[in-house]
Structure formats: structure tokens, C-alpha cells
């Protein structure tokens, strides 16, 4: 059960947190043009916090990395400032990268420290990263990618607007943490020597990372997580099909019986087909469509079942139980009921470009 006993957390939450899970993406000219700072935090072998950042934020000087080994987050700021001739302001912080191993611990002391700092924007991006992120940053600096921190910030801002991947900021994470009917999530990236690759969504319960969603499951998670969505490409290798320009509308309801019904309506086209059917035949095309619907229904149901097994509700299904004429679940009642609720998924597809020529063999 989520903790609410810490008065230091409760007061700023009451002042700052509002809304029910759907936010317009705000932009700030000041944030766009101001120096961009990223901060990476990991747990060192001595159990201290290892922090790292790139300097200078935006100046015509050679980029380099500075690090600090501390016990407290604010202690790190002091150490980092002592290693650079210009003071770095908290208000310049735009991205907080957290190691996957640290994310599996309780992140609330770290995230709450950020929330309590009046200089830090509540639109601070939060990211979980696996692998050697410091080696990746050093490699980018050696390649003279002087604007790598700014590029990462613009990438996250772009995908926040497009909605193609999970993007989370400080406000959304804390709002989900304190909501009785939601659980936080963060984007999950993997860093190697040359690339930073989006892997999927890191799932949290009570401030700790408890699971992840990757590959095709993450695409389905994005579809389930938004009432309307546009997916450029959706490959289904087991059927030899790639769907493209897929527009989906998702409706989730909780029945009085306690059953969860998920209806997904999708409109798109077949961009690739490597099967045996002659899709010029209407019957064969219809049969393929029905098979694709069944595949998506099964995968979506298994994904929701995984969330139930983890005892988390990042899709905010619990919010569907709220209404003017219904008795809402208490937090304890919802947490007890959600893991065993029956889930029914119905997918309906309307596909174009099915008139493909069957290749002779």
C-alpha cells in the first residue's frame, strides 16, 4: 500500500498535484532556450549515490563529464559545483537518468527531493537506463557530439508530443504514485558504447521498479494507455504481417459484475505480407483479418494479466470505476480486487490494401 505518512511529501503534493491521468503537453520557451542539464544517478559499490553530469550546459567549451560520490542528492550538487568554475542551477535540470539497479530500490527519497526543490520544473523528465550510460556519454563527447544533452532533451520532448513511446515527467510520476487508482511508469532505455536504445516501459509499485514491458507488448501498452492513438507500424512476425498507419480507439469499462472489458477498434492497412494466402480473394482477406484480431486480443489480454500479477494498474483502469451514481472502490478494496478481475479484450480491425498478388512458387 502506498505510504502517505510523510508530511513533507503530503503538503507539496496537495499544492502541486491535480488532474486524473491525461495532460496536455505544455511547452515553455524559457525551458527550450535555457541551458539543458542532465543528471545520471546510480548506486555505487560503497552504497553511496554516484552522480554524473556533462559540462558546460551550453557554451563554446570542450564538453566533459564530472562525477560525485555522495550520500545525499543535494550533497551531490555541492560536489559538482566545486568541480566546475560556474555554478550549476537546479532550474537548469531537464532530465534525470536513473540506473535500472537503483530504480529497483525505493526511488521516493530521490524523486521527492526533486519535487521539494522550488527551482526544479515539475516537467523534469525521468528515465530508467540499463547498461553503461557513462560510457555512452563519454563516447558521444569523444565523437564531438557537443549538444548530446540538448539532443536527448529534444528527443524526449518530441516523443512526449507524438505519444509513440512512454515519456514521464516528475509531476506525472508523483501524481500516479499518490493516486489510489494508478501506478507510475517511466521509459526504459539501454545504453551501450555507441547507442541509447528505447526498450519499453519500466513499471513501478510503491516507488520501486517491479517489471518492464518491451518489444511488441510495449506497442500494445501504448494503445491500451490512450483513448486514441496513431501507430506508424505494427509488425506481427508470427503471421508474416506488418500493419501500418494504424489508428486505434480504445474503450475500457468496468462492469458492475467486476469484469473488465476492453474494446479496441483499429483502422489501417497491410504494409507487408509474407504468408501463403491469396489476399485478392475476399474470403482469404477476411480470414486473415479475423486471425490478426485474435492475435491482438490474446496478446493484449496476456499483457493486462501481467499487470495484474504484478499488482499494479499503470493503465488507470481503477479510474473507470468512478462515476456520479456509483460507489467508488476504496484504495484498499481496489488493490485487493484488481489482481483477480476477469479481463475480456475485443479487437475489431478495418484494413485496407489487402488486394495483394499471391506470388507464384
Tab-separated table of C-alpha atoms in Angstrom:
chain	number	residue	atom	x	y	z
A	1	UNK	CA	0.000	0.000	0.000
A	2	UNK	CA	1.268	3.463	-0.859
A	3	UNK	CA	2.690	5.406	2.049
A	4	UNK	CA	1.172	8.762	2.952
A	5	UNK	CA	2.568	9.293	6.432
A	6	UNK	CA	5.376	11.656	5.469
A	7	UNK	CA	4.058	15.197	5.937
A	8	UNK	CA	6.960	16.568	3.891
A	9	UNK	CA	5.542	14.709	0.920
A	10	UNK	CA	1.867	15.393	1.544
A	11	UNK	CA	1.982	19.208	1.704
A	12	UNK	CA	3.645	19.815	-1.688
A	13	UNK	CA	1.506	17.108	-3.252
A	14	UNK	CA	-1.681	18.885	-2.190
A	15	UNK	CA	-0.390	22.095	-3.707
A	16	UNK	CA	1.082	20.671	-6.890
A	17	UNK	CA	-0.750	17.535	-7.899
A	18	UNK	CA	-4.038	17.699	-9.680
A	19	UNK	CA	-5.572	16.030	-12.703
A	20	UNK	CA	-6.659	12.483	-13.463
A	21	UNK	CA	-4.196	10.961	-15.875
A	22	UNK	CA	-4.485	12.924	-19.138
A	23	UNK	CA	-2.432	16.068	-19.540
A	24	UNK	CA	-1.879	18.407	-22.478
A	25	UNK	CA	1.801	18.636	-23.333
A	26	UNK	CA	2.962	22.043	-22.203
A	27	UNK	CA	5.896	23.869	-23.691
A	28	UNK	CA	7.979	26.658	-22.245
A	29	UNK	CA	10.098	28.988	-24.328
A	30	UNK	CA	12.362	29.529	-21.333
A	31	UNK	CA	12.950	25.804	-20.972
A	32	UNK	CA	13.567	25.443	-24.717
A	33	UNK	CA	16.334	28.049	-24.861
A	34	UNK	CA	17.902	27.753	-21.412
A	35	UNK	CA	20.978	25.590	-20.766
A	36	UNK	CA	19.998	21.940	-20.515
A	37	UNK	CA	21.427	19.776	-17.765
A	38	UNK	CA	21.094	16.045	-17.440
A	39	UNK	CA	21.896	14.202	-14.252
A	40	UNK	CA	22.645	10.478	-14.006
A	41	UNK	CA	22.272	8.704	-10.664
A	42	UNK	CA	23.436	5.184	-9.778
A	43	UNK	CA	24.224	3.222	-6.627
A	44	UNK	CA	27.943	2.744	-6.100
A	45	UNK	CA	29.744	-0.238	-4.636
A	46	UNK	CA	30.042	1.653	-1.341
A	47	UNK	CA	26.229	2.100	-1.274
A	48	UNK	CA	26.650	5.825	-1.876
A	49	UNK	CA	24.956	7.655	-4.721
A	50	UNK	CA	27.099	8.174	-7.791
A	51	UNK	CA	26.085	11.250	-9.764
A	52	UNK	CA	27.339	12.418	-13.139
A	53	UNK	CA	26.612	15.325	-15.453
A	54	UNK	CA	28.054	16.963	-18.555
A	55	UNK	CA	29.543	20.448	-18.525
A	56	UNK	CA	29.232	23.078	-19.776
A	57	UNK	CA	25.478	23.026	-20.429
A	58	UNK	CA	25.611	25.368	-23.451
A	59	UNK	CA	28.888	27.148	-24.069
A	60	UNK	CA	31.653	27.075	-26.633
A	61	UNK	CA	33.932	24.992	-24.467
A	62	UNK	CA	35.029	21.396	-24.717
A	63	UNK	CA	32.413	19.124	-23.227
A	64	UNK	CA	33.450	16.873	-20.351
A	65	UNK	CA	31.916	14.802	-17.607
A	66	UNK	CA	32.139	15.415	-13.878
A	67	UNK	CA	31.067	12.997	-11.169
A	68	UNK	CA	30.307	12.933	-7.455
A	69	UNK	CA	30.091	10.183	-4.844
A	70	UNK	CA	27.667	11.224	-2.110
A	71	UNK	CA	25.115	10.002	0.397
A	72	UNK	CA	22.511	12.705	-0.277
A	73	UNK	CA	21.186	14.145	-3.545
A	74	UNK	CA	21.798	17.766	-2.511
A	75	UNK	CA	25.302	16.874	-1.372
A	76	UNK	CA	25.986	15.900	-4.984
A	77	UNK	CA	25.093	19.360	-6.223
A	78	UNK	CA	27.701	20.868	-3.893
A	79	UNK	CA	30.411	18.457	-5.049
A	80	UNK	CA	29.628	19.002	-8.726
A	81	UNK	CA	29.722	22.770	-8.319
A	82	UNK	CA	33.121	22.513	-6.656
A	83	UNK	CA	34.476	20.833	-9.808
A	84	UNK	CA	33.251	23.497	-12.235
A	85	UNK	CA	34.004	27.201	-12.260
A	86	UNK	CA	30.388	28.154	-12.925
A	87	UNK	CA	27.587	27.335	-10.509
A	88	UNK	CA	25.033	24.941	-11.962
A	89	UNK	CA	21.472	25.938	-11.133
A	90	UNK	CA	18.790	23.390	-10.191
A	91	UNK	CA	16.431	25.215	-12.527
A	92	UNK	CA	18.540	24.110	-15.479
A	93	UNK	CA	17.931	20.426	-14.765
A	94	UNK	CA	15.799	18.893	-17.519
A	95	UNK	CA	16.478	15.129	-17.377
A	96	UNK	CA	17.103	12.692	-14.539
A	97	UNK	CA	18.520	9.369	-15.740
A	98	UNK	CA	18.296	6.611	-13.126
A	99	UNK	CA	20.139	3.305	-13.339
A	100	UNK	CA	17.929	0.231	-13.549
A	101	UNK	CA	19.514	-1.235	-10.413
A	102	UNK	CA	18.769	1.943	-8.458
A	103	UNK	CA	15.220	2.049	-9.861
A	104	UNK	CA	14.577	-1.335	-8.226
A	105	UNK	CA	15.137	0.360	-4.865
A	106	UNK	CA	12.764	2.875	-3.306
A	107	UNK	CA	13.046	5.997	-5.500
A	108	UNK	CA	10.797	8.166	-3.373
A	109	UNK	CA	13.630	9.788	-1.347
A	110	UNK	CA	15.288	10.833	-4.620
A	111	UNK	CA	12.192	11.875	-6.544
A	112	UNK	CA	10.672	13.650	-3.547
A	113	UNK	CA	13.881	15.673	-3.120
A	114	UNK	CA	13.451	16.892	-6.678
A	115	UNK	CA	9.800	17.720	-6.077
A	116	UNK	CA	10.585	19.749	-2.952
A	117	UNK	CA	13.132	21.914	-4.799
A	118	UNK	CA	11.211	25.017	-5.936
A	119	UNK	CA	13.771	25.682	-8.674
A	120	UNK	CA	13.247	22.335	-10.433
A	121	UNK	CA	10.479	22.197	-13.009
A	122	UNK	CA	7.777	19.590	-12.480
A	123	UNK	CA	8.265	18.796	-16.177
A	124	UNK	CA	11.640	17.243	-15.370
A	125	UNK	CA	11.920	14.081	-17.495
A	126	UNK	CA	12.529	10.823	-15.595
A	127	UNK	CA	14.239	7.939	-17.417
A	128	UNK	CA	15.404	4.472	-16.377
A	129	UNK	CA	18.560	3.365	-18.173
A	130	UNK	CA	20.212	-0.052	-18.265
A	131	UNK	CA	23.831	-0.607	-19.242
A	132	UNK	CA	26.850	1.670	-19.110
A	133	UNK	CA	25.310	5.101	-19.553
A	134	UNK	CA	28.525	6.871	-18.578
A	135	UNK	CA	30.438	5.041	-21.321
A	136	UNK	CA	27.772	6.118	-23.791
A	137	UNK	CA	28.062	9.777	-22.752
A	138	UNK	CA	31.870	9.662	-22.873
A	139	UNK	CA	31.732	8.136	-26.330
A	140	UNK	CA	29.415	10.897	-27.542
A	141	UNK	CA	31.731	13.556	-26.136
A	142	UNK	CA	34.734	11.918	-27.807
A	143	UNK	CA	32.828	11.983	-31.106
A	144	UNK	CA	32.390	15.721	-30.502
A	145	UNK	CA	28.635	15.459	-30.092
A	146	UNK	CA	28.777	18.621	-28.031
A	147	UNK	CA	24.997	19.008	-27.913
A	148	UNK	CA	24.194	15.434	-26.833
A	149	UNK	CA	22.355	16.554	-23.683
A	150	UNK	CA	20.238	19.015	-25.665
A	151	UNK	CA	19.541	16.385	-28.343
A	152	UNK	CA	18.300	13.935	-25.708
A	153	UNK	CA	16.028	16.599	-24.260
A	154	UNK	CA	14.570	17.427	-27.690
A	155	UNK	CA	14.069	13.720	-28.396
A	156	UNK	CA	12.012	13.274	-25.211
A	157	UNK	CA	10.018	16.444	-25.922
A	158	UNK	CA	9.268	15.186	-29.439
A	159	UNK	CA	8.015	11.796	-28.283
A	160	UNK	CA	6.014	13.387	-25.482
A	161	UNK	CA	4.066	15.263	-28.151
A	162	UNK	CA	3.824	12.311	-30.550
A	163	UNK	CA	2.898	9.713	-27.925
A	164	UNK	CA	4.815	6.903	-29.646
A	165	UNK	CA	6.765	5.824	-26.567
A	166	UNK	CA	6.464	6.198	-22.811
A	167	UNK	CA	7.577	9.627	-21.602
A	168	UNK	CA	7.204	10.593	-17.944
A	169	UNK	CA	7.935	13.760	-16.060
A	170	UNK	CA	8.243	14.460	-12.355
A	171	UNK	CA	4.664	15.670	-11.965
A	172	UNK	CA	3.125	12.639	-13.674
A	173	UNK	CA	5.229	10.179	-11.697
A	174	UNK	CA	4.276	11.692	-8.348
A	175	UNK	CA	0.598	12.111	-9.303
A	176	UNK	CA	0.413	8.410	-10.225
A	177	UNK	CA	2.222	7.441	-7.028
A	178	UNK	CA	-0.304	9.222	-4.850
A	179	UNK	CA	-3.369	8.212	-6.875
A	180	UNK	CA	-5.442	5.349	-5.399
A	181	UNK	CA	-6.152	4.108	-8.932
A	182	UNK	CA	-2.816	4.353	-10.744
A	183	UNK	CA	0.839	3.311	-10.603
A	184	UNK	CA	3.862	5.151	-12.030
A	185	UNK	CA	5.816	4.292	-15.159
A	186	UNK	CA	8.992	5.524	-16.831
A	187	UNK	CA	10.631	4.981	-20.209
A	188	UNK	CA	13.306	2.276	-20.219
A	189	UNK	CA	16.440	2.739	-22.347
A	190	UNK	CA	19.510	0.571	-22.852
A	191	UNK	CA	22.904	2.238	-23.247
A	192	UNK	CA	25.929	0.681	-24.885
A	193	UNK	CA	29.142	2.181	-26.155
A	194	UNK	CA	27.556	3.819	-29.190
A	195	UNK	CA	23.789	3.930	-28.854
A	196	UNK	CA	20.944	4.751	-26.496
A	197	UNK	CA	18.039	2.487	-27.437
A	198	UNK	CA	14.433	2.668	-26.310
A	199	UNK	CA	13.457	-0.728	-24.883
A	200	UNK	CA	9.990	-0.113	-23.463
A	201	UNK	CA	8.283	0.861	-20.222
A	202	UNK	CA	9.536	0.429	-16.657
A	203	UNK	CA	6.702	-0.366	-14.239
A	204	UNK	CA	6.633	0.808	-10.614
A	205	UNK	CA	4.804	-0.152	-7.429
A	206	UNK	CA	5.251	1.956	-4.294
A	207	UNK	CA	8.225	3.752	-5.814
A	208	UNK	CA	10.131	0.602	-6.837
A	209	UNK	CA	10.565	-0.786	-10.334
A	210	UNK	CA	8.859	-4.189	-10.321
A	211	UNK	CA	8.697	-5.070	-14.010
A	212	UNK	CA	9.058	-3.927	-17.595
A	213	UNK	CA	7.220	-4.107	-20.904
A	214	UNK	CA	9.272	-4.420	-24.081
A	215	UNK	CA	9.013	-5.088	-27.836
A	216	UNK	CA	5.502	-5.634	-29.270
A	217	UNK	CA	3.973	-5.663	-25.793
A	218	UNK	CA	5.068	-2.052	-25.355
A	219	UNK	CA	3.270	-1.050	-28.552
A	220	UNK	CA	0.106	-2.690	-27.228
A	221	UNK	CA	0.667	-0.970	-23.882
A	222	UNK	CA	0.732	2.406	-25.640
A	223	UNK	CA	-2.519	1.531	-27.447
A	224	UNK	CA	-4.205	0.465	-24.205
A	225	UNK	CA	-2.881	3.511	-22.382
A	226	UNK	CA	-4.532	6.088	-24.675
A	227	UNK	CA	-8.131	6.511	-25.827
A	228	UNK	CA	-6.922	7.341	-29.340
A	229	UNK	CA	-3.589	6.575	-30.904
A	230	UNK	CA	-1.752	6.512	-34.234
A	231	UNK	CA	0.805	3.738	-34.749
A	232	UNK	CA	3.028	4.075	-37.802
A	233	UNK	CA	3.942	0.408	-37.912
A	234	UNK	CA	2.865	-2.720	-36.035
A	235	UNK	CA	4.752	-5.892	-37.048
A	236	UNK	CA	3.213	-9.301	-36.292
A	237	UNK	CA	6.016	-11.700	-37.299
A	238	UNK	CA	4.140	-14.864	-36.299
A	239	UNK	CA	1.555	-14.038	-39.007
A	240	UNK	CA	4.011	-12.617	-41.540
A	241	UNK	CA	2.196	-9.276	-41.473
A	242	UNK	CA	3.093	-5.669	-40.801
A	243	UNK	CA	0.234	-3.261	-40.213
A	244	UNK	CA	0.799	0.394	-40.968
A	245	UNK	CA	-0.911	3.763	-40.375
A	246	UNK	CA	-2.955	2.138	-37.629
A	247	UNK	CA	-5.462	4.455	-35.956
A	248	UNK	CA	-6.907	2.953	-32.797
A	249	UNK	CA	-9.680	3.899	-30.387
A	250	UNK	CA	-9.646	2.101	-27.048
A	251	UNK	CA	-12.513	1.970	-24.599
A	252	UNK	CA	-12.128	0.394	-21.157
A	253	UNK	CA	-15.083	-0.241	-18.862
A	254	UNK	CA	-15.512	-1.977	-15.517
A	255	UNK	CA	-18.823	-3.805	-15.326
A	256	UNK	CA	-20.974	-3.924	-12.154
A	257	UNK	CA	-20.052	-7.627	-12.015
A	258	UNK	CA	-16.370	-6.682	-11.661
A	259	UNK	CA	-15.414	-7.782	-15.189
A	260	UNK	CA	-13.092	-5.509	-17.182
A	261	UNK	CA	-13.989	-5.072	-20.838
A	262	UNK	CA	-11.501	-3.594	-23.299
A	263	UNK	CA	-12.684	-2.746	-26.810
A	264	UNK	CA	-10.106	-1.729	-29.429
A	265	UNK	CA	-11.185	-0.517	-32.852
A	266	UNK	CA	-8.404	-0.122	-35.394
A	267	UNK	CA	-8.241	1.253	-38.922
A	268	UNK	CA	-5.122	0.790	-41.010
A	269	UNK	CA	-3.567	-1.065	-43.901
A	270	UNK	CA	-1.407	-4.081	-44.575
A	271	UNK	CA	2.052	-2.797	-45.482
A	272	UNK	CA	3.766	-6.185	-45.654
A	273	UNK	CA	2.510	-9.715	-46.119
A	274	UNK	CA	4.660	-12.848	-46.373
A	275	UNK	CA	2.008	-15.516	-45.903
A	276	UNK	CA	0.521	-18.103	-48.241
A	277	UNK	CA	-2.952	-16.691	-48.749
A	278	UNK	CA	-4.131	-15.042	-51.936
A	279	UNK	CA	-5.428	-11.809	-50.486
A	280	UNK	CA	-7.111	-10.931	-53.772
A	281	UNK	CA	-9.789	-13.337	-52.581
A	282	UNK	CA	-12.218	-11.587	-50.186
A	283	UNK	CA	-12.684	-14.715	-48.105
A	284	UNK	CA	-8.920	-15.136	-47.597
A	285	UNK	CA	-8.515	-11.452	-46.725
A	286	UNK	CA	-11.359	-11.640	-44.226
A	287	UNK	CA	-9.918	-14.769	-42.641
A	288	UNK	CA	-6.531	-13.080	-42.222
A	289	UNK	CA	-8.205	-10.068	-40.579
A	290	UNK	CA	-10.017	-12.322	-38.096
A	291	UNK	CA	-6.750	-14.091	-37.252
A	292	UNK	CA	-4.982	-10.784	-36.647
A	293	UNK	CA	-7.803	-9.678	-34.359
A	294	UNK	CA	-7.479	-12.913	-32.371
A	295	UNK	CA	-3.704	-12.498	-32.072
A	296	UNK	CA	-4.037	-8.930	-30.765
A	297	UNK	CA	-6.809	-9.946	-28.361
A	298	UNK	CA	-4.639	-12.695	-26.900
A	299	UNK	CA	-1.543	-10.514	-26.590
A	300	UNK	CA	-3.453	-7.624	-25.013
A	301	UNK	CA	-5.150	-9.961	-22.526
A	302	UNK	CA	-1.803	-11.503	-21.543
A	303	UNK	CA	-0.330	-8.029	-21.095
A	304	UNK	CA	-3.127	-6.962	-18.741
A	305	UNK	CA	-2.771	-10.279	-16.884
A	306	UNK	CA	0.918	-9.495	-16.360
A	307	UNK	CA	-0.020	-6.150	-14.806
A	308	UNK	CA	-2.497	-7.911	-12.535
A	309	UNK	CA	0.149	-10.418	-11.446
A	310	UNK	CA	2.456	-7.510	-10.582
A	311	UNK	CA	-0.437	-5.930	-8.637
A	312	UNK	CA	-0.130	-2.629	-10.479
A	313	UNK	CA	-2.513	-0.527	-12.546
A	314	UNK	CA	-0.497	1.814	-14.804
A	315	UNK	CA	-3.410	1.806	-17.293
A	316	UNK	CA	-5.572	3.528	-14.642
A	317	UNK	CA	-8.380	1.026	-15.075
A	318	UNK	CA	-9.433	1.750	-11.499
A	319	UNK	CA	-10.450	5.265	-12.571
A	320	UNK	CA	-13.148	3.692	-14.774
A	321	UNK	CA	-14.965	2.648	-11.608
A	322	UNK	CA	-15.582	6.277	-10.659
A	323	UNK	CA	-18.933	7.776	-11.558
A	324	UNK	CA	-21.657	10.099	-10.267
A	325	UNK	CA	-24.041	7.250	-9.446
A	326	UNK	CA	-21.641	4.519	-8.335
A	327	UNK	CA	-19.929	3.798	-5.067
A	328	UNK	CA	-16.180	4.097	-5.699
A	329	UNK	CA	-13.730	1.483	-4.551
A	330	UNK	CA	-11.567	2.477	-1.628
A	331	UNK	CA	-7.841	2.256	-2.321
A	332	UNK	CA	-7.551	-0.938	-0.284
A	333	UNK	CA	-10.604	-2.502	-1.963
A	334	UNK	CA	-9.339	-1.712	-5.450
A	335	UNK	CA	-5.868	-3.082	-4.730
A	336	UNK	CA	-7.448	-6.282	-3.437
A	337	UNK	CA	-9.933	-6.694	-6.300
A	338	UNK	CA	-7.824	-5.697	-9.323
A	339	UNK	CA	-5.410	-8.699	-9.495
A	340	UNK	CA	-8.259	-11.228	-9.876
A	341	UNK	CA	-10.708	-9.289	-12.050
A	342	UNK	CA	-11.699	-11.131	-15.256
A	343	UNK	CA	-10.498	-9.240	-18.346
A	344	UNK	CA	-12.138	-9.516	-21.767
A	345	UNK	CA	-10.493	-7.973	-24.842
A	346	UNK	CA	-12.326	-7.415	-28.121
A	347	UNK	CA	-10.401	-6.152	-31.162
A	348	UNK	CA	-12.060	-5.069	-34.388
A	349	UNK	CA	-9.881	-4.200	-37.411
A	350	UNK	CA	-10.754	-2.483	-40.674
A	351	UNK	CA	-7.820	-2.985	-43.010
A	352	UNK	CA	-7.088	-1.571	-46.435
A	353	UNK	CA	-4.571	-2.589	-49.126
A	354	UNK	CA	-5.440	-6.269	-48.783
A	355	UNK	CA	-5.617	-6.856	-52.537
A	356	UNK	CA	-2.089	-8.246	-52.807
A	357	UNK	CA	-0.892	-10.549	-55.547
A	358	UNK	CA	-0.065	-14.092	-54.499
A	359	UNK	CA	3.497	-14.875	-55.527
A	360	UNK	CA	3.991	-17.985	-57.651
A	361	UNK	CA	6.387	-20.546	-56.220
